[in-house]
Amino acid sequence: MALAPPSYCFVAFPPRAKDGLVVFGKNSARPRDEVQEIVYFSAADHEPESKAECTYISIDQVPRTHAIVISRPAWLWGAEMGANEHGVCIANEAINAREPAAETEALLGMDLVRLGLERGATAKEALDVIVALLEEHGQGGNYYEDANSYHSFQSAYLIVDREEAWVLETVGKYWAAERITEGVKCICNQLSLTTKIDAEHPELRSYAQSQGWWTGEDEFNFSEVFSPADDHLACCAGKDSLEKQEESITAQTMIDILRDKASGVCIDSESFLTTASVVSVLPQKRSSPCIHYFTGTPDPSRSIFKPFIFVDDVKLVPKAQSPCFGGDDPARKEPRFQEKPDRRHELYKAHEWARAVLESDEEQGQKLRKTMLELEKQGLEAMEEILTSNDPLDPTEVGDLFYDCVDTEIKFFK
């Protein structure tokens, strides 16, 4: 069984998080050379009978989908992480479980992230969407753009809104979920739910019994029942990073946690790299906007987190989007992945230069890092002003916020 890449997702609620804010973060660990793009889709109405063309299969479309912004591996339809206009954030983790994931092409865990965002106006609604689609279509298919090896995983999700979070863990069509409204929570590439289960598949326990994994007499512990025999370890690196924070958790705290290589939260190994990261700040006060910071580039310790706010007239950012190959895309044709096209976008290419300079660790690298952090700090401070202001947000001022940040970063690297 292939090992799932060691990604981490976090959420912190008040009073651990600052000033009535819910803070969400995710590092996406993926194959080192994979490109992630940042894509915005506006809310849309759909014709009856229309289909949503997911990565491997098409499913029935709903009458209306919400506006979303997502970070996704550029070859697939779904998302590693993202947010919608209603302040719902979702990230997923590839999971190893006792039961291997199906190799049949179905919905990827990443497709379900996007579908949850497009169709759920609250965290609980998104959870209901994901489990209903799981029941109807199942999960399966290659997680990587790779014709030479087939990696299929089960999935876990962290689904967050301004009021609550749900940890959803799935094995095939079976699932369990825990509701969280306080403190901090980390999920990684191992099952984490134990005996506190707030919602579950109606046949979850009878299925576990039928497989001989649970007697029906002991207390039902989800991760003990469904984890591989040799794999029930605590998801410690991320949990420790979050729990040892003595001060209130802010966007900056979450960014620092995601950048931490010593703890293992920021992965940079022979096989995997943190190819993109996100931090979202969801104020519990509904009159304040949610703010989502995306890197769109690999290695958060060498990337700039750039803010995005949902307004009616968001300016699209083609420089953070990969080239489109349409029907000729080797990921869309069968047999799949016979070629690997160059999916690098303009921001990614500009950032490659910065990574090379930073890795050389000469004087120029140190200067560059200082300036990058200064650019990021300006963005964080401007967003802090928006959050603490009593004036209503002027949509015209933030419609091109992410566009301007990407543009400034590219010009700066050139």
PDB file of N, CA, C and O in Angstrom, residues 3 26 47 77 96 127 133 148 174-175 184 199 202 224 243 256-257 269 308 310 340 343 375 404-405:
ATOM      1  N   LEU A   3       2.186   4.897   0.701  1.00  0.00           N
ATOM      2  CA  LEU A   3       1.972   5.773   1.851  1.00  0.00           C
ATOM      3  C   LEU A   3       1.343   7.077   1.397  1.00  0.00           C
ATOM      4  O   LEU A   3       1.773   7.672   0.408  1.00  0.00           O
ATOM      5  N   LYS A  26      -3.805  25.004   5.886  1.00  0.00           N
ATOM      6  CA  LYS A  26      -3.498  23.684   5.286  1.00  0.00           C
ATOM      7  C   LYS A  26      -2.211  23.766   4.484  1.00  0.00           C
ATOM      8  O   LYS A  26      -1.995  24.713   3.720  1.00  0.00           O
ATOM      9  N   GLU A  47     -28.360  24.741 -16.258  1.00  0.00           N
ATOM     10  CA  GLU A  47     -29.543  24.201 -16.938  1.00  0.00           C
ATOM     11  C   GLU A  47     -29.920  22.840 -16.332  1.00  0.00           C
ATOM     12  O   GLU A  47     -29.046  22.087 -15.907  1.00  0.00           O
ATOM     13  N   TRP A  77      -9.759  18.318 -11.736  1.00  0.00           N
ATOM     14  CA  TRP A  77     -10.942  19.188 -11.674  1.00  0.00           C
ATOM     15  C   TRP A  77     -11.172  19.722 -10.264  1.00  0.00           C
ATOM     16  O   TRP A  77     -11.606  20.842 -10.075  1.00  0.00           O
ATOM     17  N   ASN A  96      -4.459   6.457   4.577  1.00  0.00           N
ATOM     18  CA  ASN A  96      -4.323   4.998   4.498  1.00  0.00           C
ATOM     19  C   ASN A  96      -5.258   4.383   5.529  1.00  0.00           C
ATOM     20  O   ASN A  96      -5.278   4.808   6.678  1.00  0.00           O
ATOM     21  N   LEU A 127     -20.725  18.990   4.451  1.00  0.00           N
ATOM     22  CA  LEU A 127     -20.536  17.610   4.896  1.00  0.00           C
ATOM     23  C   LEU A 127     -21.638  16.714   4.321  1.00  0.00           C
ATOM     24  O   LEU A 127     -21.366  15.636   3.781  1.00  0.00           O
ATOM     25  N   LEU A 133     -22.781  12.291  -1.973  1.00  0.00           N
ATOM     26  CA  LEU A 133     -22.106  11.978  -3.244  1.00  0.00           C
ATOM     27  C   LEU A 133     -21.229  10.733  -3.113  1.00  0.00           C
ATOM     28  O   LEU A 133     -21.091   9.943  -4.054  1.00  0.00           O
ATOM     29  N   ASN A 148       2.816   5.577 -14.713  1.00  0.00           N
ATOM     30  CA  ASN A 148       3.622   4.411 -14.325  1.00  0.00           C
ATOM     31  C   ASN A 148       3.248   3.807 -12.984  1.00  0.00           C
ATOM     32  O   ASN A 148       3.665   2.712 -12.656  1.00  0.00           O
ATOM     33  N   TYR A 174     -18.246   4.426   3.586  1.00  0.00           N
ATOM     34  CA  TYR A 174     -18.534   4.526   5.031  1.00  0.00           C
ATOM     35  C   TYR A 174     -17.792   5.710   5.620  1.00  0.00           C
ATOM     36  O   TYR A 174     -16.700   6.058   5.174  1.00  0.00           O
ATOM     37  N   TRP A 175     -18.373   6.317   6.656  1.00  0.00           N
ATOM     38  CA  TRP A 175     -17.776   7.545   7.189  1.00  0.00           C
ATOM     39  C   TRP A 175     -18.203   7.793   8.628  1.00  0.00           C
ATOM     40  O   TRP A 175     -19.195   7.240   9.106  1.00  0.00           O
ATOM     41  N   VAL A 184      -8.469  23.736  19.461  1.00  0.00           N
ATOM     42  CA  VAL A 184      -7.721  23.583  18.209  1.00  0.00           C
ATOM     43  C   VAL A 184      -7.844  22.143  17.727  1.00  0.00           C
ATOM     44  O   VAL A 184      -8.070  21.231  18.523  1.00  0.00           O
ATOM     45  N   ALA A 199     -21.757  12.154  13.974  1.00  0.00           N
ATOM     46  CA  ALA A 199     -22.585  11.717  12.836  1.00  0.00           C
ATOM     47  C   ALA A 199     -21.832  10.574  12.171  1.00  0.00           C
ATOM     48  O   ALA A 199     -20.604  10.542  12.195  1.00  0.00           O
ATOM     49  N   PRO A 202     -25.096   5.154   8.409  1.00  0.00           N
ATOM     50  CA  PRO A 202     -26.002   4.288   9.182  1.00  0.00           C
ATOM     51  C   PRO A 202     -25.521   2.843   9.299  1.00  0.00           C
ATOM     52  O   PRO A 202     -25.873   2.142  10.251  1.00  0.00           O
ATOM     53  N   GLU A 224      -9.225   3.060  15.604  1.00  0.00           N
ATOM     54  CA  GLU A 224      -8.691   1.733  15.947  1.00  0.00           C
ATOM     55  C   GLU A 224      -9.305   0.659  15.053  1.00  0.00           C
ATOM     56  O   GLU A 224      -8.632  -0.279  14.643  1.00  0.00           O
ATOM     57  N   GLU A 243      -0.824  23.140  19.600  1.00  0.00           N
ATOM     58  CA  GLU A 243      -1.151  23.177  21.024  1.00  0.00           C
ATOM     59  C   GLU A 243      -0.113  23.909  21.857  1.00  0.00           C
ATOM     60  O   GLU A 243      -0.417  24.427  22.915  1.00  0.00           O
ATOM     61  N   ASP A 256       3.250  30.770  10.342  1.00  0.00           N
ATOM     62  CA  ASP A 256       4.514  30.301  10.937  1.00  0.00           C
ATOM     63  C   ASP A 256       4.501  28.784  11.145  1.00  0.00           C
ATOM     64  O   ASP A 256       5.498  28.105  10.910  1.00  0.00           O
ATOM     65  N   ILE A 257       3.349  28.248  11.586  1.00  0.00           N
ATOM     66  CA  ILE A 257       3.227  26.786  11.785  1.00  0.00           C
ATOM     67  C   ILE A 257       3.404  26.068  10.444  1.00  0.00           C
ATOM     68  O   ILE A 257       4.111  25.063  10.339  1.00  0.00           O
ATOM     69  N   SER A 269      10.794  16.497   1.187  1.00  0.00           N
ATOM     70  CA  SER A 269      11.512  15.220   1.209  1.00  0.00           C
ATOM     71  C   SER A 269      11.858  14.809  -0.219  1.00  0.00           C
ATOM     72  O   SER A 269      11.570  15.532  -1.163  1.00  0.00           O
ATOM     73  N   PHE A 308      -7.113  37.094  -0.437  1.00  0.00           N
ATOM     74  CA  PHE A 308      -8.250  37.075  -1.361  1.00  0.00           C
ATOM     75  C   PHE A 308      -9.513  37.307  -0.536  1.00  0.00           C
ATOM     76  O   PHE A 308      -9.678  36.707   0.529  1.00  0.00           O
ATOM     77  N   PHE A 310     -13.876  37.570  -1.082  1.00  0.00           N
ATOM     78  CA  PHE A 310     -15.000  37.426  -2.017  1.00  0.00           C
ATOM     79  C   PHE A 310     -15.796  38.730  -2.103  1.00  0.00           C
ATOM     80  O   PHE A 310     -16.246  39.255  -1.079  1.00  0.00           O
ATOM     81  N   LYS A 340       3.248  14.317 -20.091  1.00  0.00           N
ATOM     82  CA  LYS A 340       3.120  15.257 -18.971  1.00  0.00           C
ATOM     83  C   LYS A 340       3.402  16.658 -19.504  1.00  0.00           C
ATOM     84  O   LYS A 340       4.553  17.050 -19.674  1.00  0.00           O
ATOM     85  N   ARG A 343       2.804  22.458 -17.007  1.00  0.00           N
ATOM     86  CA  ARG A 343       1.635  23.121 -16.402  1.00  0.00           C
ATOM     87  C   ARG A 343       2.027  24.354 -15.582  1.00  0.00           C
ATOM     88  O   ARG A 343       1.197  24.921 -14.883  1.00  0.00           O
ATOM     89  N   LEU A 375       6.782  42.256   1.949  1.00  0.00           N
ATOM     90  CA  LEU A 375       5.606  42.318   1.060  1.00  0.00           C
ATOM     91  C   LEU A 375       4.409  41.626   1.713  1.00  0.00           C
ATOM     92  O   LEU A 375       3.303  42.148   1.711  1.00  0.00           O
ATOM     93  N   ASP A 404      -3.612  42.016  -7.779  1.00  0.00           N
ATOM     94  CA  ASP A 404      -2.530  42.988  -7.547  1.00  0.00           C
ATOM     95  C   ASP A 404      -1.363  42.350  -6.794  1.00  0.00           C
ATOM     96  O   ASP A 404      -0.197  42.619  -7.087  1.00  0.00           O
ATOM     97  N   CYS A 405      -1.684  41.496  -5.804  1.00  0.00           N
ATOM     98  CA  CYS A 405      -0.617  40.847  -5.021  1.00  0.00           C
ATOM     99  C   CYS A 405       0.232  39.919  -5.899  1.00  0.00           C
ATOM    100  O   CYS A 405       1.456  39.900  -5.796  1.00  0.00           O
TER     101      CYS A 405
END
